């Protein structure tokens, strides 16, 4: 049996000494204030037991990691009909790119690029007030984490809303193609609040257990659905860095511009890592490096 606590502690110690930490996202002004010196790694076992090191009790903005939870909710609500409005292919483009939407008639490539996530949020909004949908999202995440103390940071939501020109453009472009059901202001307003959910690295690790598929994990989606969400995380969870992430880490993963990554070792563990500095694709630089080392030490890559 690998000595997980020692491995996790060693990785955190190694990361503390890294000088090249990447750059914090600055297009959302509130995120630009976050100290890039922080790092946390947490591994949640199927039992719920968490092994962590570093700043694992510090809340951070989960941003696009929220797209995993909204996808699970949307599939629960709409089933496979969701796939009429969003695809399942990697985009090979930046998370906020508008390029493919014109050629592909307003159908985003996948649910993890911004355009796709906006469609997913729009789909779960249908007929409900944003407040109700956000309450449902928080209820889902709290149930997954087994922790009620998870909230939305309103200052981060407001800060993103004030600079959301690109996301509004994506929504309006999809509306022009008949792929938006609500006014763009309503959908984007909901989307920026969803992205502004704050969690600690330990909470996020626990919240990912519903995708691990081992006895003891919360069963919030069916095993077949968990398998498919994992497949999408593997192929699309890191945008135009998804191939590189699969190559280096070999686990389904979803990143966010807050510097968080949720990675799933099927049958074994849910892993969260957080370091605010990003690489050129907007994925946590040290987060990726830490996961690469964890997988090397544990042999947890799905590719053996
Ligand atoms: N809220 C962010 C945005 O829409 C999420 C992007 C991300 O985390 N990659 O720009």
mmCIF file of C-alpha atoms and ligand atoms in Angstrom:
data_model
loop_
_atom_site.group_PDB
_atom_site.id
_atom_site.type_symbol
_atom_site.label_atom_id
_atom_site.label_comp_id
_atom_site.label_asym_id
_atom_site.label_seq_id
_atom_site.Cartn_x
_atom_site.Cartn_y
_atom_site.Cartn_z
ATOM 1 C CA UNK A 1 0.000 0.000 0.000
ATOM 2 C CA UNK A 2 1.435 3.361 -0.998
ATOM 3 C CA UNK A 3 2.013 5.808 1.844
ATOM 4 C CA UNK A 4 -0.421 8.486 0.675
ATOM 5 C CA UNK A 5 0.092 10.968 3.533
ATOM 6 C CA UNK A 6 3.843 10.964 2.903
ATOM 7 C CA UNK A 7 3.387 11.336 -0.873
ATOM 8 C CA UNK A 8 0.912 14.217 -0.489
ATOM 9 C CA UNK A 9 3.123 16.010 2.051
ATOM 10 C CA UNK A 10 6.204 15.579 -0.139
ATOM 11 C CA UNK A 11 4.454 17.008 -3.206
ATOM 12 C CA UNK A 12 3.247 20.049 -1.230
ATOM 13 C CA UNK A 13 6.764 20.600 0.098
ATOM 14 C CA UNK A 14 8.187 20.359 -3.430
ATOM 15 C CA UNK A 15 5.607 22.815 -4.789
ATOM 16 C CA UNK A 16 6.443 25.357 -2.079
ATOM 17 C CA UNK A 17 9.913 25.570 -3.603
ATOM 18 C CA UNK A 18 8.741 26.120 -7.190
ATOM 19 C CA UNK A 19 9.588 29.549 -8.542
ATOM 20 C CA UNK A 20 7.720 29.356 -11.861
ATOM 21 C CA UNK A 21 4.136 29.499 -10.591
ATOM 22 C CA UNK A 22 2.239 30.841 -13.624
ATOM 23 C CA UNK A 23 0.080 33.967 -13.707
ATOM 24 C CA UNK A 24 -3.189 34.523 -11.849
ATOM 25 C CA UNK A 25 -6.255 35.227 -14.006
ATOM 26 C CA UNK A 26 -6.627 38.979 -14.210
ATOM 27 C CA UNK A 27 -9.591 39.367 -16.569
ATOM 28 C CA UNK A 28 -11.813 38.883 -13.514
ATOM 29 C CA UNK A 29 -10.491 41.698 -11.273
ATOM 30 C CA UNK A 30 -11.360 39.945 -7.979
ATOM 31 C CA UNK A 31 -9.245 36.918 -8.997
ATOM 32 C CA UNK A 32 -6.255 39.135 -9.783
ATOM 33 C CA UNK A 33 -5.996 39.869 -6.039
ATOM 34 C CA UNK A 34 -5.301 36.243 -5.068
ATOM 35 C CA UNK A 35 -1.798 35.442 -3.758
ATOM 36 C CA UNK A 36 -0.072 33.112 -6.269
ATOM 37 C CA UNK A 37 2.148 31.707 -3.512
ATOM 38 C CA UNK A 38 -0.622 29.393 -2.305
ATOM 39 C CA UNK A 39 -0.862 25.662 -2.950
ATOM 40 C CA UNK A 40 -3.028 22.820 -1.691
ATOM 41 C CA UNK A 41 -3.471 19.149 -2.503
ATOM 42 C CA UNK A 42 -6.250 16.949 -1.108
ATOM 43 C CA UNK A 43 -7.058 13.316 -1.811
ATOM 44 C CA UNK A 44 -10.499 12.068 -0.765
ATOM 45 C CA UNK A 45 -10.845 8.314 -0.446
ATOM 46 C CA UNK A 46 -14.187 6.575 -1.109
ATOM 47 C CA UNK A 47 -14.797 6.479 2.676
ATOM 48 C CA UNK A 48 -14.686 10.287 2.713
ATOM 49 C CA UNK A 49 -11.388 10.352 4.564
ATOM 50 C CA UNK A 50 -9.244 13.228 3.242
ATOM 51 C CA UNK A 51 -5.472 13.341 3.111
ATOM 52 C CA UNK A 52 -4.270 16.879 2.474
ATOM 53 C CA UNK A 53 -1.331 19.243 2.622
ATOM 54 C CA UNK A 54 -0.697 22.930 2.088
ATOM 55 C CA UNK A 55 -3.503 25.517 2.124
ATOM 56 C CA UNK A 56 -6.244 22.889 1.926
ATOM 57 C CA UNK A 57 -8.555 24.780 4.307
ATOM 58 C CA UNK A 58 -8.444 28.062 2.342
ATOM 59 C CA UNK A 59 -11.532 28.705 0.176
ATOM 60 C CA UNK A 60 -10.916 29.562 -3.472
ATOM 61 C CA UNK A 61 -13.094 30.352 -6.479
ATOM 62 C CA UNK A 62 -13.900 27.069 -8.224
ATOM 63 C CA UNK A 63 -14.811 28.839 -11.513
ATOM 64 C CA UNK A 64 -15.037 26.288 -14.337
ATOM 65 C CA UNK A 65 -14.830 23.291 -12.020
ATOM 66 C CA UNK A 66 -18.495 24.196 -11.359
ATOM 67 C CA UNK A 67 -19.249 23.006 -14.906
ATOM 68 C CA UNK A 68 -18.926 19.390 -13.750
ATOM 69 C CA UNK A 69 -21.708 19.888 -11.205
ATOM 70 C CA UNK A 70 -24.037 21.787 -13.556
ATOM 71 C CA UNK A 71 -23.506 19.113 -16.216
ATOM 72 C CA UNK A 72 -24.511 16.412 -13.733
ATOM 73 C CA UNK A 73 -27.630 18.399 -12.797
ATOM 74 C CA UNK A 74 -28.531 19.106 -16.448
ATOM 75 C CA UNK A 75 -28.176 15.448 -17.458
ATOM 76 C CA UNK A 76 -30.322 14.483 -14.482
ATOM 77 C CA UNK A 77 -32.977 16.953 -15.546
ATOM 78 C CA UNK A 78 -32.909 16.580 -19.350
ATOM 79 C CA UNK A 79 -31.168 13.272 -20.007
ATOM 80 C CA UNK A 80 -29.696 12.729 -23.446
ATOM 81 C CA UNK A 81 -31.766 15.524 -25.017
ATOM 82 C CA UNK A 82 -29.106 17.910 -23.667
ATOM 83 C CA UNK A 83 -26.853 16.621 -26.476
ATOM 84 C CA UNK A 84 -29.099 18.260 -29.086
ATOM 85 C CA UNK A 85 -27.750 21.586 -27.871
ATOM 86 C CA UNK A 86 -24.097 20.856 -27.061
ATOM 87 C CA UNK A 87 -21.516 18.423 -28.468
ATOM 88 C CA UNK A 88 -19.034 16.002 -26.957
ATOM 89 C CA UNK A 89 -15.829 16.744 -28.873
ATOM 90 C CA UNK A 90 -12.691 18.522 -27.699
ATOM 91 C CA UNK A 91 -12.454 22.027 -29.139
ATOM 92 C CA UNK A 92 -8.697 22.510 -29.418
ATOM 93 C CA UNK A 93 -9.394 26.176 -28.740
ATOM 94 C CA UNK A 94 -9.265 28.500 -25.732
ATOM 95 C CA UNK A 95 -12.021 28.148 -23.143
ATOM 96 C CA UNK A 96 -13.669 31.422 -24.143
ATOM 97 C CA UNK A 97 -13.264 31.142 -27.925
ATOM 98 C CA UNK A 98 -16.119 32.091 -30.237
ATOM 99 C CA UNK A 99 -14.477 30.763 -33.444
ATOM 100 C CA UNK A 100 -16.243 27.408 -33.828
ATOM 101 C CA UNK A 101 -19.695 28.745 -33.008
ATOM 102 C CA UNK A 102 -20.030 30.471 -36.374
ATOM 103 C CA UNK A 103 -19.094 27.383 -38.405
ATOM 104 C CA UNK A 104 -21.065 25.019 -36.221
ATOM 105 C CA UNK A 105 -24.402 26.845 -36.133
ATOM 106 C CA UNK A 106 -24.288 27.943 -32.509
ATOM 107 C CA UNK A 107 -23.808 24.410 -31.106
ATOM 108 C CA UNK A 108 -20.784 24.494 -28.759
ATOM 109 C CA UNK A 109 -18.256 21.680 -29.030
ATOM 110 C CA UNK A 110 -18.609 20.412 -25.455
ATOM 111 C CA UNK A 111 -20.115 21.290 -22.057
ATOM 112 C CA UNK A 112 -16.803 22.471 -20.581
ATOM 113 C CA UNK A 113 -15.837 25.314 -22.925
ATOM 114 C CA UNK A 114 -17.594 28.514 -21.867
ATOM 115 C CA UNK A 115 -20.149 28.449 -24.688
ATOM 116 C CA UNK A 116 -21.103 24.867 -23.819
ATOM 117 C CA UNK A 117 -21.320 25.571 -20.105
ATOM 118 C CA UNK A 118 -23.499 28.601 -20.804
ATOM 119 C CA UNK A 119 -25.902 26.333 -22.750
ATOM 120 C CA UNK A 120 -25.925 23.848 -19.857
ATOM 121 C CA UNK A 121 -26.760 26.626 -17.386
ATOM 122 C CA UNK A 122 -29.403 27.955 -19.772
ATOM 123 C CA UNK A 123 -30.904 24.458 -19.958
ATOM 124 C CA UNK A 124 -31.238 24.072 -16.189
ATOM 125 C CA UNK A 125 -32.563 27.626 -15.843
ATOM 126 C CA UNK A 126 -35.540 27.028 -18.123
ATOM 127 C CA UNK A 127 -38.632 28.149 -16.260
ATOM 128 C CA UNK A 128 -36.870 28.692 -12.923
ATOM 129 C CA UNK A 129 -35.585 31.783 -11.181
ATOM 130 C CA UNK A 130 -31.755 32.036 -11.075
ATOM 131 C CA UNK A 131 -31.980 31.968 -7.266
ATOM 132 C CA UNK A 132 -33.697 28.587 -7.370
ATOM 133 C CA UNK A 133 -31.158 27.100 -9.778
ATOM 134 C CA UNK A 134 -28.228 28.405 -7.737
ATOM 135 C CA UNK A 135 -29.793 26.974 -4.580
ATOM 136 C CA UNK A 136 -30.108 23.632 -6.360
ATOM 137 C CA UNK A 137 -26.464 23.803 -7.438
ATOM 138 C CA UNK A 138 -25.324 24.567 -3.879
ATOM 139 C CA UNK A 139 -27.510 21.738 -2.554
ATOM 140 C CA UNK A 140 -25.912 19.331 -5.041
ATOM 141 C CA UNK A 141 -22.360 20.406 -4.181
ATOM 142 C CA UNK A 142 -23.061 20.351 -0.421
ATOM 143 C CA UNK A 143 -24.552 16.855 -0.669
ATOM 144 C CA UNK A 144 -21.574 15.694 -2.727
ATOM 145 C CA UNK A 145 -19.108 17.155 -0.233
ATOM 146 C CA UNK A 146 -21.155 16.221 2.838
ATOM 147 C CA UNK A 147 -20.610 19.796 4.004
ATOM 148 C CA UNK A 148 -23.131 22.634 4.339
ATOM 149 C CA UNK A 149 -20.483 25.342 4.610
ATOM 150 C CA UNK A 150 -20.127 26.036 0.871
ATOM 151 C CA UNK A 151 -21.230 29.398 -0.523
ATOM 152 C CA UNK A 152 -21.116 31.794 -3.459
ATOM 153 C CA UNK A 153 -18.704 34.733 -3.255
ATOM 154 C CA UNK A 154 -20.872 37.657 -4.402
ATOM 155 C CA UNK A 155 -17.917 40.000 -4.913
ATOM 156 C CA UNK A 156 -16.354 37.543 -7.388
ATOM 157 C CA UNK A 157 -19.680 37.137 -9.206
ATOM 158 C CA UNK A 158 -20.126 40.917 -9.451
ATOM 159 C CA UNK A 159 -16.549 41.341 -10.619
ATOM 160 C CA UNK A 160 -17.003 38.766 -13.408
ATOM 161 C CA UNK A 161 -20.399 40.183 -14.356
ATOM 162 C CA UNK A 162 -18.873 43.628 -14.848
ATOM 163 C CA UNK A 163 -16.313 42.260 -17.319
ATOM 164 C CA UNK A 164 -18.370 39.471 -18.937
ATOM 165 C CA UNK A 165 -18.344 40.921 -22.454
ATOM 166 C CA UNK A 166 -17.020 37.760 -24.090
ATOM 167 C CA UNK A 167 -19.461 35.448 -22.339
ATOM 168 C CA UNK A 168 -22.351 37.775 -23.167
ATOM 169 C CA UNK A 169 -21.187 37.740 -26.789
ATOM 170 C CA UNK A 170 -21.104 33.908 -26.770
ATOM 171 C CA UNK A 171 -24.619 33.797 -25.314
ATOM 172 C CA UNK A 172 -25.990 36.328 -27.791
ATOM 173 C CA UNK A 173 -24.349 34.491 -30.683
ATOM 174 C CA UNK A 174 -26.002 31.260 -29.605
ATOM 175 C CA UNK A 175 -29.306 33.119 -29.166
ATOM 176 C CA UNK A 176 -29.003 34.221 -32.797
ATOM 177 C CA UNK A 177 -28.815 30.526 -33.717
ATOM 178 C CA UNK A 178 -31.804 29.623 -31.541
ATOM 179 C CA UNK A 179 -29.650 27.847 -28.949
ATOM 180 C CA UNK A 180 -30.516 29.984 -25.904
ATOM 181 C CA UNK A 181 -33.882 29.723 -24.110
ATOM 182 C CA UNK A 182 -33.543 32.608 -21.665
ATOM 183 C CA UNK A 183 -32.495 36.251 -22.051
ATOM 184 C CA UNK A 184 -28.685 36.271 -22.143
ATOM 185 C CA UNK A 185 -28.557 38.554 -19.082
ATOM 186 C CA UNK A 186 -30.416 35.960 -17.025
ATOM 187 C CA UNK A 187 -28.268 33.039 -18.198
ATOM 188 C CA UNK A 188 -24.951 34.882 -17.812
ATOM 189 C CA UNK A 189 -26.035 36.259 -14.436
ATOM 190 C CA UNK A 190 -26.612 32.678 -13.280
ATOM 191 C CA UNK A 191 -23.401 31.446 -14.904
ATOM 192 C CA UNK A 192 -21.134 33.996 -13.180
ATOM 193 C CA UNK A 193 -22.659 33.108 -9.796
ATOM 194 C CA UNK A 194 -22.152 29.403 -10.461
ATOM 195 C CA UNK A 195 -18.484 30.084 -11.257
ATOM 196 C CA UNK A 196 -18.175 32.132 -8.039
ATOM 197 C CA UNK A 197 -18.849 29.152 -5.756
ATOM 198 C CA UNK A 198 -16.062 29.020 -3.198
ATOM 199 C CA UNK A 199 -14.706 25.825 -1.735
ATOM 200 C CA UNK A 200 -11.616 24.659 0.056
ATOM 201 C CA UNK A 201 -9.405 22.105 -1.652
ATOM 202 C CA UNK A 202 -10.464 19.517 0.947
ATOM 203 C CA UNK A 203 -14.162 20.238 0.265
ATOM 204 C CA UNK A 204 -13.672 19.962 -3.492
ATOM 205 C CA UNK A 205 -11.874 16.630 -3.148
ATOM 206 C CA UNK A 206 -14.777 15.280 -1.107
ATOM 207 C CA UNK A 207 -17.325 16.711 -3.558
ATOM 208 C CA UNK A 208 -15.779 14.787 -6.458
ATOM 209 C CA UNK A 209 -16.404 11.397 -4.837
ATOM 210 C CA UNK A 210 -19.721 10.974 -6.659
ATOM 211 C CA UNK A 211 -17.637 10.388 -9.816
ATOM 212 C CA UNK A 212 -15.248 7.826 -8.308
ATOM 213 C CA UNK A 213 -17.609 4.863 -8.516
ATOM 214 C CA UNK A 214 -16.462 2.886 -5.490
ATOM 215 C CA UNK A 215 -18.439 1.542 -2.522
ATOM 216 C CA UNK A 216 -18.864 4.291 0.059
ATOM 217 C CA UNK A 217 -19.060 7.168 -2.439
ATOM 218 C CA UNK A 218 -22.234 9.278 -2.621
ATOM 219 C CA UNK A 219 -24.411 8.067 -5.462
ATOM 220 C CA UNK A 220 -25.708 11.301 -6.982
ATOM 221 C CA UNK A 221 -25.608 10.005 -10.582
ATOM 222 C CA UNK A 222 -25.807 6.517 -12.064
ATOM 223 C CA UNK A 223 -22.555 4.611 -12.738
ATOM 224 C CA UNK A 224 -23.111 4.939 -16.506
ATOM 225 C CA UNK A 225 -23.500 8.709 -16.190
ATOM 226 C CA UNK A 226 -20.431 9.035 -13.966
ATOM 227 C CA UNK A 227 -18.422 7.106 -16.553
ATOM 228 C CA UNK A 228 -19.520 9.490 -19.292
ATOM 229 C CA UNK A 229 -18.855 12.629 -17.273
ATOM 230 C CA UNK A 230 -15.373 11.251 -16.597
ATOM 231 C CA UNK A 231 -14.880 10.664 -20.332
ATOM 232 C CA UNK A 232 -15.777 14.271 -21.067
ATOM 233 C CA UNK A 233 -13.458 15.503 -18.326
ATOM 234 C CA UNK A 234 -10.626 13.476 -19.819
ATOM 235 C CA UNK A 235 -11.182 14.692 -23.402
ATOM 236 C CA UNK A 236 -12.410 18.265 -22.813
ATOM 237 C CA UNK A 237 -11.796 19.265 -19.177
ATOM 238 C CA UNK A 238 -8.680 21.318 -19.858
ATOM 239 C CA UNK A 239 -9.725 23.034 -23.133
ATOM 240 C CA UNK A 240 -6.825 23.236 -25.587
ATOM 241 C CA UNK A 241 -4.629 21.730 -22.870
ATOM 242 C CA UNK A 242 -6.723 18.541 -22.572
ATOM 243 C CA UNK A 243 -4.388 16.370 -24.648
ATOM 244 C CA UNK A 244 -1.395 17.558 -22.672
ATOM 245 C CA UNK A 245 -3.187 16.916 -19.358
ATOM 246 C CA UNK A 246 -4.131 13.386 -20.451
ATOM 247 C CA UNK A 247 -0.537 12.799 -21.533
ATOM 248 C CA UNK A 248 1.025 14.082 -18.321
ATOM 249 C CA UNK A 249 -1.572 13.074 -15.707
ATOM 250 C CA UNK A 250 -3.807 10.472 -17.334
ATOM 251 C CA UNK A 251 -6.888 11.162 -15.217
ATOM 252 C CA UNK A 252 -10.249 12.771 -15.993
ATOM 253 C CA UNK A 253 -9.876 16.346 -14.773
ATOM 254 C CA UNK A 254 -11.603 19.687 -14.785
ATOM 255 C CA UNK A 255 -9.768 22.951 -14.285
ATOM 256 C CA UNK A 256 -10.890 26.457 -13.401
ATOM 257 C CA UNK A 257 -9.244 29.863 -13.778
ATOM 258 C CA UNK A 258 -9.265 30.200 -9.985
ATOM 259 C CA UNK A 259 -6.408 27.683 -10.135
ATOM 260 C CA UNK A 260 -8.360 24.640 -8.985
ATOM 261 C CA UNK A 261 -8.395 21.216 -10.642
ATOM 262 C CA UNK A 262 -10.663 18.311 -9.745
ATOM 263 C CA UNK A 263 -9.256 14.983 -10.930
ATOM 264 C CA UNK A 264 -10.847 11.559 -10.594
ATOM 265 C CA UNK A 265 -8.961 8.304 -10.158
ATOM 266 C CA UNK A 266 -11.815 5.923 -11.012
ATOM 267 C CA UNK A 267 -12.466 3.365 -8.294
ATOM 268 C CA UNK A 268 -9.784 4.881 -6.094
ATOM 269 C CA UNK A 269 -10.055 8.533 -5.114
ATOM 270 C CA UNK A 270 -11.170 12.056 -5.861
ATOM 271 C CA UNK A 271 -8.309 14.540 -5.933
ATOM 272 C CA UNK A 272 -8.403 18.326 -5.721
ATOM 273 C CA UNK A 273 -5.465 20.602 -6.182
ATOM 274 C CA UNK A 274 -5.255 24.369 -6.054
ATOM 275 C CA UNK A 275 -2.597 26.866 -6.996
ATOM 276 C CA UNK A 276 -3.753 30.177 -8.485
ATOM 277 C CA UNK A 277 -1.000 30.652 -11.101
ATOM 278 C CA UNK A 278 -2.097 29.488 -14.563
ATOM 279 C CA UNK A 279 -0.333 28.224 -17.674
ATOM 280 C CA UNK A 280 -0.979 29.572 -21.177
ATOM 281 C CA UNK A 281 -4.170 27.497 -21.525
ATOM 282 C CA UNK A 282 -5.618 28.871 -18.273
ATOM 283 C CA UNK A 283 -5.003 25.700 -16.254
ATOM 284 C CA UNK A 284 -3.192 25.671 -12.899
ATOM 285 C CA UNK A 285 0.515 25.329 -13.543
ATOM 286 C CA UNK A 286 1.543 23.808 -10.232
ATOM 287 C CA UNK A 287 -1.764 21.974 -9.960
ATOM 288 C CA UNK A 288 -0.947 20.039 -13.109
ATOM 289 C CA UNK A 289 2.623 19.396 -11.976
ATOM 290 C CA UNK A 290 1.418 18.168 -8.569
ATOM 291 C CA UNK A 291 -1.093 15.783 -10.164
ATOM 292 C CA UNK A 292 1.572 14.479 -12.504
ATOM 293 C CA UNK A 293 3.750 13.648 -9.501
ATOM 294 C CA UNK A 294 0.884 12.149 -7.516
ATOM 295 C CA UNK A 295 -0.018 9.829 -10.370
ATOM 296 C CA UNK A 296 3.599 8.843 -10.867
ATOM 297 C CA UNK A 297 3.915 7.971 -7.172
ATOM 298 C CA UNK A 298 0.602 6.097 -6.885
ATOM 299 C CA UNK A 299 0.301 4.500 -10.337
ATOM 300 C CA UNK A 300 -3.243 5.869 -10.551
ATOM 301 C CA UNK A 301 -3.232 6.876 -14.245
ATOM 302 C CA UNK A 302 -6.162 5.244 -16.020
ATOM 303 C CA UNK A 303 -3.630 4.229 -18.664
ATOM 304 C CA UNK A 304 -1.718 2.046 -16.206
HETATM 305 N N1 LIG B 1 -16.018 32.220 -15.087
HETATM 306 C C1 LIG B 1 -14.930 32.003 -15.984
HETATM 307 C C2 LIG B 1 -15.243 32.535 -17.369
HETATM 308 O O1 LIG B 1 -16.305 32.351 -17.849
HETATM 309 C C3 LIG B 1 -14.649 30.539 -16.043
HETATM 310 C C4 LIG B 1 -13.545 30.179 -17.008
HETATM 311 C C5 LIG B 1 -12.635 29.103 -16.500
HETATM 312 O O2 LIG B 1 -12.574 28.815 -15.311
HETATM 313 N N2 LIG B 1 -11.857 28.548 -17.400
HETATM 314 O O3 LIG B 1 -14.430 33.150 -17.986
#
